[in-house]
Tab-separated table of C-alpha atoms in Angstrom:
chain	number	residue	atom	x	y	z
A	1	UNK	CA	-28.238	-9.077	-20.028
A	2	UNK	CA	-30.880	-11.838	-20.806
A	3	UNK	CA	-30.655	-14.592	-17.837
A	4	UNK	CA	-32.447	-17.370	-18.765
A	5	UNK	CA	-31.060	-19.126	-16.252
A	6	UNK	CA	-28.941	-19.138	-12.679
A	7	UNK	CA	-28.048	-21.587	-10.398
A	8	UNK	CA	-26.078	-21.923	-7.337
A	9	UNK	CA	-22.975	-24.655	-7.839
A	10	UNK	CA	-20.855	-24.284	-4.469
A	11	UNK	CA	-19.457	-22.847	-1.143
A	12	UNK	CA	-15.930	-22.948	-1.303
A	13	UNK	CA	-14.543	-22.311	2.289
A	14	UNK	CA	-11.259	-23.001	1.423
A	15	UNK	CA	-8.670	-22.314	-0.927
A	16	UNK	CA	-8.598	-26.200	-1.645
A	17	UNK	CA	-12.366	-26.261	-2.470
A	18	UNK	CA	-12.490	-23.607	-5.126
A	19	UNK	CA	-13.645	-24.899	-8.298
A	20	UNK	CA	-11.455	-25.844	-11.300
A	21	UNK	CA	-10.884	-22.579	-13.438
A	22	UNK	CA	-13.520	-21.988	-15.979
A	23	UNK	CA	-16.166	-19.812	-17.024
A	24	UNK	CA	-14.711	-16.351	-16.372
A	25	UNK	CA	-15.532	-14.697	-12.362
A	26	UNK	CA	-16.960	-11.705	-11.295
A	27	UNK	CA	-16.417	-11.344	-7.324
A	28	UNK	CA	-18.536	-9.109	-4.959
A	29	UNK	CA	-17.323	-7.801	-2.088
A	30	UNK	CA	-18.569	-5.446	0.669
A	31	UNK	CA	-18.771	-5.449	4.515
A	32	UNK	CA	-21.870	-7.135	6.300
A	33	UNK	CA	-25.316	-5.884	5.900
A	34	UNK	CA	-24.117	-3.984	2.738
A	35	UNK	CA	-27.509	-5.505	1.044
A	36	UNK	CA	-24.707	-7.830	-1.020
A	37	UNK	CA	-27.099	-10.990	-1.273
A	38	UNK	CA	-30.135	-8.486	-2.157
A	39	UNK	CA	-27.983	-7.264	-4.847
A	40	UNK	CA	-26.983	-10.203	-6.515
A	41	UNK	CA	-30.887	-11.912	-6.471
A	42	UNK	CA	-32.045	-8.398	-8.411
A	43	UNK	CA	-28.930	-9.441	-10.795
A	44	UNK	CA	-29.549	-13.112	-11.045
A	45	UNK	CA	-33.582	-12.275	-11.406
A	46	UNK	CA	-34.296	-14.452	-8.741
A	47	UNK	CA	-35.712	-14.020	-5.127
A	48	UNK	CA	-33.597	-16.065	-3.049
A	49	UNK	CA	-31.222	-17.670	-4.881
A	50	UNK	CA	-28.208	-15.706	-2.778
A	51	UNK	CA	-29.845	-15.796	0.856
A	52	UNK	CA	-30.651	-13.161	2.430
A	53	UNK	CA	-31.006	-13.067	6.100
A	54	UNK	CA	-31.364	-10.288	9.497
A	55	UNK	CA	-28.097	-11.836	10.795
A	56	UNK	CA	-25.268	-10.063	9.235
A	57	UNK	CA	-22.380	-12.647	8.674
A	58	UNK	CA	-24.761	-14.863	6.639
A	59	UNK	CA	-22.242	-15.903	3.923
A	60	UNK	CA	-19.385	-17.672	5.169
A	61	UNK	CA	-17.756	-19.301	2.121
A	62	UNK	CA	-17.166	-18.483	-1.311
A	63	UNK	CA	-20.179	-18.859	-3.222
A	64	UNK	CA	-20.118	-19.577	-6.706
A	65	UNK	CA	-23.467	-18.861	-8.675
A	66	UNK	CA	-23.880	-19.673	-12.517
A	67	UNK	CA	-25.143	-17.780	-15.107
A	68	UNK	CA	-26.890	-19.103	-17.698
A	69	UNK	CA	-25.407	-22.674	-17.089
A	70	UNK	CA	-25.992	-25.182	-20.043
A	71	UNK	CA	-29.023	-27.382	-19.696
A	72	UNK	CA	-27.917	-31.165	-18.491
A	73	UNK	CA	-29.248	-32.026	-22.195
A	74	UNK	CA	-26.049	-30.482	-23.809
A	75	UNK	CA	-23.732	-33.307	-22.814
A	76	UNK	CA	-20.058	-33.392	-21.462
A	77	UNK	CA	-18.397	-32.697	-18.760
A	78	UNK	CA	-16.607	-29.084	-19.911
A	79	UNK	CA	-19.413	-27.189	-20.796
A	80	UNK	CA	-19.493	-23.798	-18.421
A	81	UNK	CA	-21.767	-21.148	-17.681
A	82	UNK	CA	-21.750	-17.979	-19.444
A	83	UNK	CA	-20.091	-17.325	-16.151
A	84	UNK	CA	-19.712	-17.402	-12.421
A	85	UNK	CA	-21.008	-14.489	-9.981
A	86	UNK	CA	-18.996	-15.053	-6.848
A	87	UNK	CA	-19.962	-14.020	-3.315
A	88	UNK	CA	-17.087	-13.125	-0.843
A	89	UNK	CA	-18.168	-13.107	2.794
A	90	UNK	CA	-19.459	-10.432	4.713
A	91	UNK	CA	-16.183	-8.310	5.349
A	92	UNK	CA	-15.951	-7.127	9.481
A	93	UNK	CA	-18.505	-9.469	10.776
A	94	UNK	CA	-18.056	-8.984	14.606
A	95	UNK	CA	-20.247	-11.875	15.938
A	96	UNK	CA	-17.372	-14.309	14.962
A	97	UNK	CA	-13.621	-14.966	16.322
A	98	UNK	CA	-11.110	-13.426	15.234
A	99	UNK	CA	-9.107	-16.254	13.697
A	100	UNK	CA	-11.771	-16.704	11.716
A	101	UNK	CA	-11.912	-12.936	10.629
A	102	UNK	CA	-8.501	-13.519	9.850
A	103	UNK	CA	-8.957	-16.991	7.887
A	104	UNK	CA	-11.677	-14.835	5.795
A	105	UNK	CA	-9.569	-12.106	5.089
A	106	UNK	CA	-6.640	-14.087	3.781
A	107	UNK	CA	-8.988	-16.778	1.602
A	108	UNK	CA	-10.219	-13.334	0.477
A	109	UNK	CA	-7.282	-11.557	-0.314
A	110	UNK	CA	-6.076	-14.567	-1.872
A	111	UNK	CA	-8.753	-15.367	-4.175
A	112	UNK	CA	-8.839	-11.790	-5.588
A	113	UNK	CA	-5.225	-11.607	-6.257
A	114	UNK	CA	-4.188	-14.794	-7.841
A	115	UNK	CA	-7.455	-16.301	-9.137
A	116	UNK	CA	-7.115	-13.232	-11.670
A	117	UNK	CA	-3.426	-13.518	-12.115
A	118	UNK	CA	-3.067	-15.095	-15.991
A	119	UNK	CA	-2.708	-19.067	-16.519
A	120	UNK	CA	-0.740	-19.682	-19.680
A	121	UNK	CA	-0.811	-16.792	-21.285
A	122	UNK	CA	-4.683	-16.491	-20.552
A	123	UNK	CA	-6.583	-14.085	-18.157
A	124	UNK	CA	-6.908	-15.613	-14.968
A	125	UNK	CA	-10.865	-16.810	-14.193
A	126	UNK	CA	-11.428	-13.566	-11.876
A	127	UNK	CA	-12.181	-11.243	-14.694
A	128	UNK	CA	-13.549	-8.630	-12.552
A	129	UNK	CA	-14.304	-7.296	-8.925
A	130	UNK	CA	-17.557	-5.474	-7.419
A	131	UNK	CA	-16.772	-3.473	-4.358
A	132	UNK	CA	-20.404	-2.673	-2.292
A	133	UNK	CA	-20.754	0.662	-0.254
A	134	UNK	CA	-24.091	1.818	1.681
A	135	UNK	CA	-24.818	4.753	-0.399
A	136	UNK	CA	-26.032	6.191	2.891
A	137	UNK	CA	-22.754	6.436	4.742
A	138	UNK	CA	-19.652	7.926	3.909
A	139	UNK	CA	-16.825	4.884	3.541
A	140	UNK	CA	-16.221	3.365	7.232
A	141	UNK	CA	-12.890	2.080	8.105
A	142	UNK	CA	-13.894	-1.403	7.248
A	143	UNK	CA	-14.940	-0.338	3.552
A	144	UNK	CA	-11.522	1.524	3.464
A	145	UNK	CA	-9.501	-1.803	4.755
A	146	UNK	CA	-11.648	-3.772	1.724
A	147	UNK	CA	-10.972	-1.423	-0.718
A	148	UNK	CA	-7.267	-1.440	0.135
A	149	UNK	CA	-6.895	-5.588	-0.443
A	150	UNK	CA	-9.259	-5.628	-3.894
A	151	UNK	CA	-6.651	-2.819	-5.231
A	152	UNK	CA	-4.321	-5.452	-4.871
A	153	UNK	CA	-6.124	-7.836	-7.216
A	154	UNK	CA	-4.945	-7.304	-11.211
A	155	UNK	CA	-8.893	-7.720	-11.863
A	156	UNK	CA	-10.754	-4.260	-12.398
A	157	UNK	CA	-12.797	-2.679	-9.744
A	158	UNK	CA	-16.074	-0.942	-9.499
A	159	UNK	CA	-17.490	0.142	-6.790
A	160	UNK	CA	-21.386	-0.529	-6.477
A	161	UNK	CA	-23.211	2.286	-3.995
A	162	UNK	CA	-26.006	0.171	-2.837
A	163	UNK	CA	-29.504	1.395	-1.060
A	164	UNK	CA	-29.797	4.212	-3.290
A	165	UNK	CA	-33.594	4.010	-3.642
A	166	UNK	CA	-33.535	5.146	0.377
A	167	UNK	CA	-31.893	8.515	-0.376
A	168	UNK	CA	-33.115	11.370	-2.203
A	169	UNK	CA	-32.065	12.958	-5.701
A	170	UNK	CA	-29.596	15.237	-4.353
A	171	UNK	CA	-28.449	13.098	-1.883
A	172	UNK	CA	-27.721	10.265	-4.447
A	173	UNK	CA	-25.662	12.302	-6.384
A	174	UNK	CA	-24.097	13.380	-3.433
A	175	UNK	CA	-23.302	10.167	-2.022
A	176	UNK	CA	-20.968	9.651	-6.266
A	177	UNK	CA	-19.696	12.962	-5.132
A	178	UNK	CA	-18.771	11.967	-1.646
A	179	UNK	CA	-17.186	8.933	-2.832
A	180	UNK	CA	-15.216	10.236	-5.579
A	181	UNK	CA	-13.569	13.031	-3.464
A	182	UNK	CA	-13.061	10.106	-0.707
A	183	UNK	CA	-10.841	8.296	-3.463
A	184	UNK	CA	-9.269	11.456	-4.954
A	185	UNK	CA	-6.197	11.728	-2.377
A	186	UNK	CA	-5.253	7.957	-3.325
A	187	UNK	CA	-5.016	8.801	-6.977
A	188	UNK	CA	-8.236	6.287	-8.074
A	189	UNK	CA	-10.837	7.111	-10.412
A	190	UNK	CA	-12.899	3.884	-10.154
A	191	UNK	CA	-16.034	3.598	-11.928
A	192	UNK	CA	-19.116	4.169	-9.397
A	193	UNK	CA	-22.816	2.769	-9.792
A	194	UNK	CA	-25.523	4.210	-7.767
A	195	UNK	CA	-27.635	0.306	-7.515
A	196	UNK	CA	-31.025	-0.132	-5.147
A	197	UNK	CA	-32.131	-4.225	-5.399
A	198	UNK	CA	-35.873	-3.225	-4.178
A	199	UNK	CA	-35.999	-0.494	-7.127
A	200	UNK	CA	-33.787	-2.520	-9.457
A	201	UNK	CA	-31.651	0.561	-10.040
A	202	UNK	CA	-28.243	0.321	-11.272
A	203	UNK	CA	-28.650	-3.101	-12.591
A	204	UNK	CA	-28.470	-2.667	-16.810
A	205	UNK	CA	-25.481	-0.234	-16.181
A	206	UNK	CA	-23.919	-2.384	-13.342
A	207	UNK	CA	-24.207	-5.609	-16.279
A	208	UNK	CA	-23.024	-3.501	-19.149
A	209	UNK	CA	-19.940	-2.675	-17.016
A	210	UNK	CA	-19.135	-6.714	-16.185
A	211	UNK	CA	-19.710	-7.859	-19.759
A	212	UNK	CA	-17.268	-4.786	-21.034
A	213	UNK	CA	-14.315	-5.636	-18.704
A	214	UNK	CA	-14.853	-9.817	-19.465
């Protein structure tokens, strides 16, 4: 995909402060220090548009980024972006309380179950969700909790194995393997990328996938 352009447009923390459905969604999700942020500047082409930091727990809202918005020039007030790349917080962030965990998880599970449900006969904005694993480790406990509320969502899923470029050949293919046998007792056969932001690995095939499912 060609991005001539990307721009952050908010931080929803709430239900209340998502933005009015429009340009169709594509949410990523993963637990913190996944390399999610990382990630989504190799997809966006930019350095630190999605901020990165040593903290894990950085994101804290819902934040909305546009793709390829239309320059202020076009004129109106319902012109949209080609569309929105969403970032969910950092799933199991311990350094927080737990009611705050908790308001996370539901805004969460909320957003990626009936922000894709349809709207008058129309798909609902979520068109589609990203999953991130550490390629590195098999799926903790947290991933598995994650994975369990995104199944809930009508929106497909991929799941994005991230940090590839620090593991091997055999091990990368091991790491699909490894994943795919995790998922086999639960009956899913969800489409897997092997991505690395640093070697910008994974990207064309992880963009190919969003623009086929939108």
């Amino acid at each position: 995909m060609k991005i001539k352009d990307a721009q952050f447009v908010t931080a929803a923390p709430s239900w209340g402060s998502l933005p009015p459905p429009g340009a169709p969604e594509v949410a990523f999700a993963g637990r913190s220090n996944v390399g999610k942020s990382s990630l989504l500047n190799a997809l966006l082409q930019r350095k630190q548009l999605a901020k990165t930091s040593g903290t894990p727990g950085k994101t804290q809202a819902l934040n909305f980024y546009a793709v390829n918005p239309p320059p202020p020039s076009a004129g109106g007030t319902d012109r949209q972006p080609e569309l929105y790349l969403v970032d969910l917080p950092g799933y199991g962030y311990a350094k927080v309380s737990q009611a705050q965990r908790a308001a996370w998880q539901r805004l969460m599970g909320r957003y990626v179950i009936e922000r894709a449900e349809p709207m008058d006969d129309r798909p609902g904005p979520l068109r589609a969700v990203v999953q991130l694993i550490d390629s590195r480790h098999p799926p903790t406990k947290l991933d598995q909790e994650l994975m369990a509320i995104l199944l809930e969502s009508p929106a497909p899923h991929l799941i994005a194995l991230t940090k590839a470029d620090k593991l091997g050949a055999n091990a990368r293919q091991q790491a699909v393997a490894g994943l795919k046998r995790f998922m086999e007792p639960y009956g899913l056969e969800l489409p897997v990328v092997l991505t690395s932001a640093e070697k910008k690995q994974g990207l064309d095939e992880l963009w190919r996938w969003v623009w086929a499912v939108i």
